[in-house]
CSV table of C-alpha atoms in Angstrom, one decimal:
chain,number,residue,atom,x,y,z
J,51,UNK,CA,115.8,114.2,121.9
J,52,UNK,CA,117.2,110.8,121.5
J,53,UNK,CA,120.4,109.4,119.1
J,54,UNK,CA,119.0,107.0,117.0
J,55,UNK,CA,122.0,104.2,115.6
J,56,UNK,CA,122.5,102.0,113.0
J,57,UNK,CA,124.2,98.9,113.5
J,58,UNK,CA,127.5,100.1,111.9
J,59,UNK,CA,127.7,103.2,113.8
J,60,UNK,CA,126.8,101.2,117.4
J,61,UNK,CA,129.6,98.8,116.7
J,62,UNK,CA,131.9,101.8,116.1
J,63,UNK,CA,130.4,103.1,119.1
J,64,UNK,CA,131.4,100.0,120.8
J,65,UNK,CA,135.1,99.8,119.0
J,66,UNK,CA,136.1,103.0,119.8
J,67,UNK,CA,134.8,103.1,123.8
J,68,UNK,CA,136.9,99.8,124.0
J,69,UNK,CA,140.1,100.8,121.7
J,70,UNK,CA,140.3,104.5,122.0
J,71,UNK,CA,139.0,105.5,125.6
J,72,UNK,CA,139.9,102.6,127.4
J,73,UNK,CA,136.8,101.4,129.1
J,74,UNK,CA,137.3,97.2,128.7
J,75,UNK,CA,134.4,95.3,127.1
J,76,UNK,CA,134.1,92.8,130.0
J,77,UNK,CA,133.5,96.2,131.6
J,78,UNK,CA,130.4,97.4,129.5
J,79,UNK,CA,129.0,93.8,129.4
J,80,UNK,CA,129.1,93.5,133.0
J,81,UNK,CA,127.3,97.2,133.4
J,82,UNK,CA,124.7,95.9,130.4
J,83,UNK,CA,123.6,93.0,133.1
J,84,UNK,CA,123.5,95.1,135.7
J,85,UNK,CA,121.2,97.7,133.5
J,86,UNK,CA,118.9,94.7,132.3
J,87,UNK,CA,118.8,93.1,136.0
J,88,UNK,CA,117.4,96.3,137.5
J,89,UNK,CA,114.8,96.8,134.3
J,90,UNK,CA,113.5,92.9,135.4
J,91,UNK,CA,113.4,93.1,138.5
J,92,UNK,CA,111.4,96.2,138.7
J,93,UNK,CA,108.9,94.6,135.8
J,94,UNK,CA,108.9,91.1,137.1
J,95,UNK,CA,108.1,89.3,140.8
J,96,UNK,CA,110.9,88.3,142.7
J,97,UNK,CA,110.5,83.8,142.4
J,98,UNK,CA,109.4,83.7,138.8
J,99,UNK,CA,111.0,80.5,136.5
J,100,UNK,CA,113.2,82.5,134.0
J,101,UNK,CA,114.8,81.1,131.0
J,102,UNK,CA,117.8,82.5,128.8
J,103,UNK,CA,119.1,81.1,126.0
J,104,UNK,CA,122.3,82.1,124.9
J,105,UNK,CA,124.8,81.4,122.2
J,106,UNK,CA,128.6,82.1,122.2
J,107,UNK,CA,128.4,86.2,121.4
J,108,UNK,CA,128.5,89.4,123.1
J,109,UNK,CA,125.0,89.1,123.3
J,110,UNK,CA,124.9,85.4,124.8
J,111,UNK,CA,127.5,86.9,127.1
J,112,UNK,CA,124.9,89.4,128.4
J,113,UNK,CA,122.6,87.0,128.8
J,114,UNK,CA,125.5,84.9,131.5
J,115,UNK,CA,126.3,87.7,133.7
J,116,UNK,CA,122.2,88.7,133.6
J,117,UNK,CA,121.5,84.8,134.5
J,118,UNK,CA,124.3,85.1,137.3
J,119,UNK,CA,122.9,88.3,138.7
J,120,UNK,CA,119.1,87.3,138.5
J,121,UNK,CA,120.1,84.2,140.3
J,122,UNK,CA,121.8,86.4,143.4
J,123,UNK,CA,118.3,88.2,143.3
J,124,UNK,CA,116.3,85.1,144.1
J,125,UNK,CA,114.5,84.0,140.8
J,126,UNK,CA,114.2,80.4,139.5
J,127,UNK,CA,116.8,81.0,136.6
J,128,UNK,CA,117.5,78.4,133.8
J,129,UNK,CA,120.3,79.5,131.5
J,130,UNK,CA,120.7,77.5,128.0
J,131,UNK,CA,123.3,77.6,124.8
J,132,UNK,CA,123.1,76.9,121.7
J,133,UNK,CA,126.4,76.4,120.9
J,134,UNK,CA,126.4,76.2,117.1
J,135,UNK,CA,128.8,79.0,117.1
J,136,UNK,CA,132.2,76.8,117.0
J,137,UNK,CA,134.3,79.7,119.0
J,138,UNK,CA,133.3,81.7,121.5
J,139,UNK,CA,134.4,85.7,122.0
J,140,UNK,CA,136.9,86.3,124.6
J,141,UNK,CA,133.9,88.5,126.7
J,142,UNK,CA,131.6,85.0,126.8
J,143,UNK,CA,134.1,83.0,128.0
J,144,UNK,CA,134.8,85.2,130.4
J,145,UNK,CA,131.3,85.3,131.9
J,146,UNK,CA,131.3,80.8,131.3
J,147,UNK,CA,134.2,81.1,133.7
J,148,UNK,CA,132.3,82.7,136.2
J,149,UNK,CA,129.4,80.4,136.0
J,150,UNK,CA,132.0,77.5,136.3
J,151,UNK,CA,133.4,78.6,139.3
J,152,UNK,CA,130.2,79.0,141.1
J,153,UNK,CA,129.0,75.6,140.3
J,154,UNK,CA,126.2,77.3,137.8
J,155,UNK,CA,124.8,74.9,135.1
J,156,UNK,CA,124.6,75.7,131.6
J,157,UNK,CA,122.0,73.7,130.0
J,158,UNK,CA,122.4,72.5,126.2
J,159,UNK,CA,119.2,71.4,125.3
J,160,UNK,CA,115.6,73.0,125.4
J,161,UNK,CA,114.3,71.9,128.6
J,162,UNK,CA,110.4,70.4,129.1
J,163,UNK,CA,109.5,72.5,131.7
J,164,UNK,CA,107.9,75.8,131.0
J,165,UNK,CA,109.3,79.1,132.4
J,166,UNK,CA,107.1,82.3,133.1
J,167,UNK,CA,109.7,84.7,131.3
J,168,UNK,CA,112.3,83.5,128.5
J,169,UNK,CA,114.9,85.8,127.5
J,170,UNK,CA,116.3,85.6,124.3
J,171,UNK,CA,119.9,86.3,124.4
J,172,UNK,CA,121.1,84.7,121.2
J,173,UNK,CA,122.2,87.3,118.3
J,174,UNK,CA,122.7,91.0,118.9
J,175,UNK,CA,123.2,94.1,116.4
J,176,UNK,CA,125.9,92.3,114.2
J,177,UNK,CA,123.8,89.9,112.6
J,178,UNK,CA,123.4,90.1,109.0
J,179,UNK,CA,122.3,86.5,107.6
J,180,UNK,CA,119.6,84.3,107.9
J,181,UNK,CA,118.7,82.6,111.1
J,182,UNK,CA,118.5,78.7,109.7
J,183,UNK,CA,119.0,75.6,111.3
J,184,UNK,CA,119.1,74.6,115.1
J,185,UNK,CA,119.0,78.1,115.8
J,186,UNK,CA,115.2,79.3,113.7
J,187,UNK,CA,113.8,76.1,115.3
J,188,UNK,CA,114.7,77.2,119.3
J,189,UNK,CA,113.6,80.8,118.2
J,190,UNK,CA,110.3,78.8,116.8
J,191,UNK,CA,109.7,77.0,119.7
J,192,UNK,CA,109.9,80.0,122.0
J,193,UNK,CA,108.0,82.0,120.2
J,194,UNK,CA,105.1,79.5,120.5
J,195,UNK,CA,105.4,78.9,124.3
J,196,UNK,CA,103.0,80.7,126.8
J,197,UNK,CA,105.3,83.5,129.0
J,198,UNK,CA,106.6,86.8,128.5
J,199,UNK,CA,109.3,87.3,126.9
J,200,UNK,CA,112.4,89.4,126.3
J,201,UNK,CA,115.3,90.4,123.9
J,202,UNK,CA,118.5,91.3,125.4
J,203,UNK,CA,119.7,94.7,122.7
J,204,UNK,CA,117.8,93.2,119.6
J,205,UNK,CA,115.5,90.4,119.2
J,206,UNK,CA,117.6,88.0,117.4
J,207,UNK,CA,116.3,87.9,113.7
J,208,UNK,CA,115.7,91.4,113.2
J,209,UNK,CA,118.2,93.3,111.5
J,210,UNK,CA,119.3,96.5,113.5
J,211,UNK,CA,120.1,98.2,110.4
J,212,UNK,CA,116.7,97.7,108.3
J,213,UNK,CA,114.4,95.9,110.7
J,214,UNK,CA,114.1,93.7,108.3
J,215,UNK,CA,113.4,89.9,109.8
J,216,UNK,CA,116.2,87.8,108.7
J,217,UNK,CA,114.5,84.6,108.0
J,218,UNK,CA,113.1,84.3,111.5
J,219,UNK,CA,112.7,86.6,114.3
J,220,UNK,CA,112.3,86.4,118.4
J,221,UNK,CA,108.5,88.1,119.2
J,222,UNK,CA,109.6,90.0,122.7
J,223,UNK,CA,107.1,91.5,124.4
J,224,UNK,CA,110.0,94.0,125.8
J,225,UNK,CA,113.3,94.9,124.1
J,226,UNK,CA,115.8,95.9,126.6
J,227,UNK,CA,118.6,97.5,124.1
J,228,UNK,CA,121.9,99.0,125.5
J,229,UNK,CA,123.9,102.6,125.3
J,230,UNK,CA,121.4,103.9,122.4
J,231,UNK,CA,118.3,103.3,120.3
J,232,UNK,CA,118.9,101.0,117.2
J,233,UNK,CA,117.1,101.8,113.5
J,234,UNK,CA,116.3,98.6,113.3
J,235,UNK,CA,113.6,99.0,116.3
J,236,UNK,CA,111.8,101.9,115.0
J,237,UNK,CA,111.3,100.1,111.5
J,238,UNK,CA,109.1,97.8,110.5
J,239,UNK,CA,108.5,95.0,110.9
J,240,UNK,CA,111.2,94.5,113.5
J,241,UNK,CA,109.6,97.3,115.7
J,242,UNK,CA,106.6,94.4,115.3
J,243,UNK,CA,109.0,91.9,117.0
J,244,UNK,CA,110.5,94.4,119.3
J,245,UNK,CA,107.0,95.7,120.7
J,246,UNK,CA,108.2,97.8,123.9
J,247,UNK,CA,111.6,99.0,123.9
J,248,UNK,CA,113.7,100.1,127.0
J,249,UNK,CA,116.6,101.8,126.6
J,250,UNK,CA,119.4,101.6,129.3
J,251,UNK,CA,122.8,103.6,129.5
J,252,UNK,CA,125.3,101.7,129.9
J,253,UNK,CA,128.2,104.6,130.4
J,254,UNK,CA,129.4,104.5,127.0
J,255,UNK,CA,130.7,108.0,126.5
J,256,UNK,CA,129.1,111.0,124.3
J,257,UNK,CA,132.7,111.6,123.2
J,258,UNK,CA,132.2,108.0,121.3
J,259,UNK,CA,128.9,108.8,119.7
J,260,UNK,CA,130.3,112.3,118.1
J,261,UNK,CA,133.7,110.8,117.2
J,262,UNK,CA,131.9,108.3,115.0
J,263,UNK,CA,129.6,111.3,113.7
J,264,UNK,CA,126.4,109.7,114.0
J,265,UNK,CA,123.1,111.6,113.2
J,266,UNK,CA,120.0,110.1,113.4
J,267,UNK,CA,117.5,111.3,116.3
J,268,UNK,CA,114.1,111.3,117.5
J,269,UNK,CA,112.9,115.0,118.9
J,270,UNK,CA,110.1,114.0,122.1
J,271,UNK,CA,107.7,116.2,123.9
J,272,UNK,CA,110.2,117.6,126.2
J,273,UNK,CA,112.0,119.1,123.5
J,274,UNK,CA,109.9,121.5,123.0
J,275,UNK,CA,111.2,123.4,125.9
J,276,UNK,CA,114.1,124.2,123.1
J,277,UNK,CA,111.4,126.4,121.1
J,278,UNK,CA,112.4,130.3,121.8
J,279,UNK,CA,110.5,131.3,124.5
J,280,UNK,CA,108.1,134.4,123.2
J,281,UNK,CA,108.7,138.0,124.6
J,282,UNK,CA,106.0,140.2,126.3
J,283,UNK,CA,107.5,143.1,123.8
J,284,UNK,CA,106.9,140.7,120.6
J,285,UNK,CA,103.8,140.6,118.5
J,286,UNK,CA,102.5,138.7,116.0
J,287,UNK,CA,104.6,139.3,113.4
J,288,UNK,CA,107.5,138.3,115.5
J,289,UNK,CA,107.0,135.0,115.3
J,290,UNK,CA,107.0,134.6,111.3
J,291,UNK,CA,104.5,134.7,108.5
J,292,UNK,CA,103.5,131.5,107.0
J,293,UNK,CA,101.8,130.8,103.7
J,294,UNK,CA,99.9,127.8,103.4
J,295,UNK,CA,98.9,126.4,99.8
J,296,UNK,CA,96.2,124.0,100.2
J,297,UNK,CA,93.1,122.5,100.2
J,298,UNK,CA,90.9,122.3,96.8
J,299,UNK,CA,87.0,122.2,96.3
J,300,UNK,CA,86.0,119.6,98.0
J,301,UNK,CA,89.0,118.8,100.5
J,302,UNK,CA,88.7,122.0,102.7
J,303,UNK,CA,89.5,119.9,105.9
J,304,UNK,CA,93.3,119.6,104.7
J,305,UNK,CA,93.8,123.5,104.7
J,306,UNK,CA,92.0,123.7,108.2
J,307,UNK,CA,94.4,120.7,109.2
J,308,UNK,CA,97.3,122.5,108.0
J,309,UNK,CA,96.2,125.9,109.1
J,310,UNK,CA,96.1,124.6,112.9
J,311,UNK,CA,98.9,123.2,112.6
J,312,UNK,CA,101.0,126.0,111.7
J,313,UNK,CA,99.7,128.1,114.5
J,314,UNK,CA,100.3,125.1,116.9
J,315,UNK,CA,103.5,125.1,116.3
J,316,UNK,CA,104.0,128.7,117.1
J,317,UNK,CA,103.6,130.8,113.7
J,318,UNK,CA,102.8,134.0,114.3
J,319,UNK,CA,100.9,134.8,110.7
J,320,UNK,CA,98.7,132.0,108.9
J,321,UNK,CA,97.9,132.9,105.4
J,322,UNK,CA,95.8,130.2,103.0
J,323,UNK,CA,95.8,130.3,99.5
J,324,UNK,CA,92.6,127.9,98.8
J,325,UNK,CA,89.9,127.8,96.3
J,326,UNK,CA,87.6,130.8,96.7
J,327,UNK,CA,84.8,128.1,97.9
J,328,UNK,CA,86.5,127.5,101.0
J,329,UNK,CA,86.4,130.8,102.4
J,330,UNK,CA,83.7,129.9,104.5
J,331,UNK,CA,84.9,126.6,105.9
J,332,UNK,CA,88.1,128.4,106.9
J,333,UNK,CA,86.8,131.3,108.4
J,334,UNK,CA,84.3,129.2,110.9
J,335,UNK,CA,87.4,126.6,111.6
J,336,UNK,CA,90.3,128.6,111.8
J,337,UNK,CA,88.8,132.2,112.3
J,338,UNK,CA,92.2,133.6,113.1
J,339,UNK,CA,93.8,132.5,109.6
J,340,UNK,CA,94.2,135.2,106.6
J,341,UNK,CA,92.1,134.2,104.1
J,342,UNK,CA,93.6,134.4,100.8
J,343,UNK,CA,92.0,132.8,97.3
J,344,UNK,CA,92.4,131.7,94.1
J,345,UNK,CA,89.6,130.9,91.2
J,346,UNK,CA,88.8,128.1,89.5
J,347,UNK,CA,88.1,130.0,86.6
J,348,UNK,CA,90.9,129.1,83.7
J,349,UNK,CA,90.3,132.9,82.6
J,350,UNK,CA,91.9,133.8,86.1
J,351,UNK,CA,94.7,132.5,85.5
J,352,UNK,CA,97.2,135.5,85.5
J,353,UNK,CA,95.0,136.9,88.5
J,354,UNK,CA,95.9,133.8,90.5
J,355,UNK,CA,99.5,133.8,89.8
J,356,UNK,CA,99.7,137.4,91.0
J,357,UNK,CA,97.7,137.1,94.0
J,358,UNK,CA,100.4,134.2,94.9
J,359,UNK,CA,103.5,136.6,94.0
J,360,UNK,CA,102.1,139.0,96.6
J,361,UNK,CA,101.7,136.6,99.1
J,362,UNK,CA,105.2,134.7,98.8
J,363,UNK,CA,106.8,138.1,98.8
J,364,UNK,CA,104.7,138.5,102.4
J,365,UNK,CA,105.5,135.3,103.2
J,366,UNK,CA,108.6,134.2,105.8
J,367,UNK,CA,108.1,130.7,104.7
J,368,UNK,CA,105.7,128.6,102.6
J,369,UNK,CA,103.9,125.5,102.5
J,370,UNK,CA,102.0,123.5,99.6
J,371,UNK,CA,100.5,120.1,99.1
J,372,UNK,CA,97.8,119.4,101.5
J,373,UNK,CA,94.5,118.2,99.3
J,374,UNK,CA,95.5,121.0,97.0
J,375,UNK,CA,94.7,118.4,94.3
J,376,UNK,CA,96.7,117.8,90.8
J,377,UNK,CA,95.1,120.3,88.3
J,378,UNK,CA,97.0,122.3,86.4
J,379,UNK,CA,96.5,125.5,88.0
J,380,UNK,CA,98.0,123.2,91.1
J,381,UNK,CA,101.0,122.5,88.7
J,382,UNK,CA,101.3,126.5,87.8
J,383,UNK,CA,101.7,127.2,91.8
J,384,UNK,CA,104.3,125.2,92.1
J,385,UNK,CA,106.1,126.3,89.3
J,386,UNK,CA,106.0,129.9,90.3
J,387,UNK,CA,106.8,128.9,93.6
J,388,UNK,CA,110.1,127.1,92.1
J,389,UNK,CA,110.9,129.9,90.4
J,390,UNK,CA,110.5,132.8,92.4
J,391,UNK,CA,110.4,132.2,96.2
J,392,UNK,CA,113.8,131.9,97.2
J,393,UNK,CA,112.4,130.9,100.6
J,394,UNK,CA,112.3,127.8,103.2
J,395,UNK,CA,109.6,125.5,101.4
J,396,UNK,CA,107.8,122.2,102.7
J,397,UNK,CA,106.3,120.5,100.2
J,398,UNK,CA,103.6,118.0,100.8
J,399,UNK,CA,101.0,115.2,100.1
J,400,UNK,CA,99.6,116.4,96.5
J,401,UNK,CA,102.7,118.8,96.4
J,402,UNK,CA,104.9,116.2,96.4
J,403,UNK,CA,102.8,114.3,93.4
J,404,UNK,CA,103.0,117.7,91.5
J,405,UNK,CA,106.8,117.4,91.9
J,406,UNK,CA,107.1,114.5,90.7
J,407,UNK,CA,105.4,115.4,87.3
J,408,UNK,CA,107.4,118.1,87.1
J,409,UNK,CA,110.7,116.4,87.4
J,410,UNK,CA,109.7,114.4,84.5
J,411,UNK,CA,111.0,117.0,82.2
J,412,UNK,CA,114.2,118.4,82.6
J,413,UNK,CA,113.2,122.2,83.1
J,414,UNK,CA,111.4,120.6,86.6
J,415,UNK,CA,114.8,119.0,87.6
J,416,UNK,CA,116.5,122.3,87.5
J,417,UNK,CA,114.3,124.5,88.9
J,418,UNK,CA,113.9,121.8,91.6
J,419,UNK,CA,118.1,121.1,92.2
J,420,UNK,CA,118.1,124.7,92.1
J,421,UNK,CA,115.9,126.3,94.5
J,422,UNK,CA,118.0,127.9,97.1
J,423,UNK,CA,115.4,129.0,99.6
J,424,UNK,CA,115.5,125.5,101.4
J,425,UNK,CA,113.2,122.6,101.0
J,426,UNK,CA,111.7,119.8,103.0
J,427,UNK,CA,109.8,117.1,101.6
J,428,UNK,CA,107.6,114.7,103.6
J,429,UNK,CA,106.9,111.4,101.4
J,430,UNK,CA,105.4,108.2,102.5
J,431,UNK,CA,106.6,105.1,100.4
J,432,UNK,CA,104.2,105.9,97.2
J,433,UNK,CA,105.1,109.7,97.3
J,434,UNK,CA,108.6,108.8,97.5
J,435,UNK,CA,108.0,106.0,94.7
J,436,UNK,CA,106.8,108.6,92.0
J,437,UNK,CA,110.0,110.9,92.9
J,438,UNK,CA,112.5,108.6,92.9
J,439,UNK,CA,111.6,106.1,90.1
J,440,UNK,CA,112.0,103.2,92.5
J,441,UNK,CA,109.7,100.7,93.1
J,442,UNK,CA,108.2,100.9,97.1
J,443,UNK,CA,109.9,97.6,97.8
J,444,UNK,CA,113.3,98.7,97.2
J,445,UNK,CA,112.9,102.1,99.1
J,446,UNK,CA,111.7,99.3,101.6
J,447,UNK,CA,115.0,98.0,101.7
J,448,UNK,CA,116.8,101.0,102.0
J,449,UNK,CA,115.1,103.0,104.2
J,450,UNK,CA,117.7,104.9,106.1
């Protein structure tokens, strides 16, 4: 499992390692070179012509102490500002110091030559406007020269919040971010801009991240070592009981998908509910499923509302939506489901559809708000469109 950020909650993150525990910025900058110095050096040959463009930030001042440190490690290192930025923070100057004093020279325009590696270190998490000006044309120009290249915590442009591109963005081949994982890397299209991302600790405490009550994380494959590890004494039924609405004549693959699933994930119990003219597909698929199903006979319709009650009263929790299509026999599932499960629920692909036509009336709305057996719902951008009311460019926006 990794924390996932977004750019408020890094910089409070940031504030509150600096302010509250102690641990000096100059400090954290200073271990952030050190973390991106030992990520380049293993991924690039000692003797290669590196470039880093800075400006007058935090970020620029990474991009000092990395040039510095690089340098001591025997690579061809050119390091550039901007300087736009009229003042610089007290952590940059810090780092300018150093390169004073050992005769290190800052370059202020875009040099001729090219390098084999640029590094952009020109805006970090905190920016929130438009790259224009002197600033979009360097960010132009490296993105058209040949060489690898890499952003130092974010590549400036993209916002860490939305991954939005704001107005232009850095195209790293390698994002080397700091202390945690930033939204804005993960979305799109800054995860486009971002391409490989590296994340390095930098020591900022765990104490930090829970003061400032972040929540956003990403389970990975060796989290499943957290699943409950199953007893020789168990049995099936242990493990839970699972009913799966799904699949409709003609889409029998998305109840054998969802079937599989289930049991890959460690249910004990599959039961389908399908159309009766899956039966077959199902049983040569997913032999091991319980085959339950409905008619598509309008006559049948009480007789498939009570074969549903009987399984949800079986069932330890229940799926729907997966090519169960939008009829209205579909529509009378759901509804019973709504109003008589009182169990933990994941609704899906056509489920969610079927939700959404019934939250146009207001008896939909309640039994929806109402439900108290738990619910997950799994929308992509249309999906979520229909629920919502919005329009898929503003849930584009607002994504988090």
């Amino acid at each position: 499992m990794r924390y996932v950020l977004t750019r408020e909650e890094m910089q409070k993150v940031d504030a509150f390692t600096i302010e509250q525990i102690g641990i000096p910025g100059i400090v954290l900058m200073e271990r952030a070179a050190l973390a991106m110095k030992e990520e380049i050096c293993h991924r690039i040959p000692t003797g290669q012509r590196i470039l880093i463009v800075t400006e007058k930030g935090n970020n620029g001042g990474d991009g000092l102490a990395l040039g510095r440190l690089l340098l001591d490690e025997r690579y061809d290192v050119d390091i550039m500002e901007i300087g736009e930025i009229s003042r610089a923070s007290d952590s940059y100057q810090i780092q300018r110091n150093i390169l004073e004093s050992l005769a290190i020279p800052i370059l202020t325009d875009m040099p001729e030559r090219e390098y084999d590696v640029y590094i952009d270190a020109i805006f970090g998490v905190g920016l929130t406007r438009d790259i224009e000006g002197r600033h979009a044309q360097i960010i132009q120009e490296l993105n058209h020269r040949k060489g690898y290249r890499i952003a130092l915590d974010m590549p400036s442009g993209v916002d860490a919040a939305t991954g939005h591109i704001l107005g232009v963005g850095f195209q790293a081949d390698l994002t080397i971010t700091v202390g945690y994982e930033k939204i804005g890397l993960l979305l799109y299209p800054g995860a486009s801009y971002a391409k490989e991302v590296v994340v390095k600790d930098i020591g900022f405490p765990e104490m930090a991240r829970k003061a400032i009550g972040s929540t956003g994380m990403i389970y990975e494959k060796k989290d499943l070592c957290r699943l409950p590890q199953r007893k020789p004494w168990s049995n099936k039924g242990t493990y839970g009981k699972v009913l799966l609405i799904a699949g409709s004549v003609g889409m029998a693959g998305a109840a054998v998908l969802g079937a599989r699933a289930a049991y890959r994930s460690g249910c004990g119990l599959v039961k389908v509910f399908t159309p009766e003219r899956n039966r077959e597909i199902l049983h040569n698929q997913v032999p091991e499923a319980i085959i339950t199903t409905w008619s598509e006979d309008p006559d049948e319709t009480n007789w498939n509302l009570e074969t549903l009650s009987a399984a949800i009263d079986w069932a330890s929790v229940i799926g729907i939506g997966p090519g169960v299509g939008l009829s209205s026999m579909s529509r009378r599932f759901l509804m019973r489901i709504l109003q008589t499960a009182h169990k933990p629920l994941v609704i899906d692909a056509d489920g969610l559809n079927l939700l959404s036509e019934l939250m146009k009336n207001d008896r939909g709305r309640q039994l929806f708000s109402e439900y108290d057996g738990g619910m997950i719902l799994t929308p992509h951008l249309m999906e979520m469109s229909r629920l919502s009311r919005l329009t898929v460019p503003q849930i584009q926006d607002d994504l988090t």
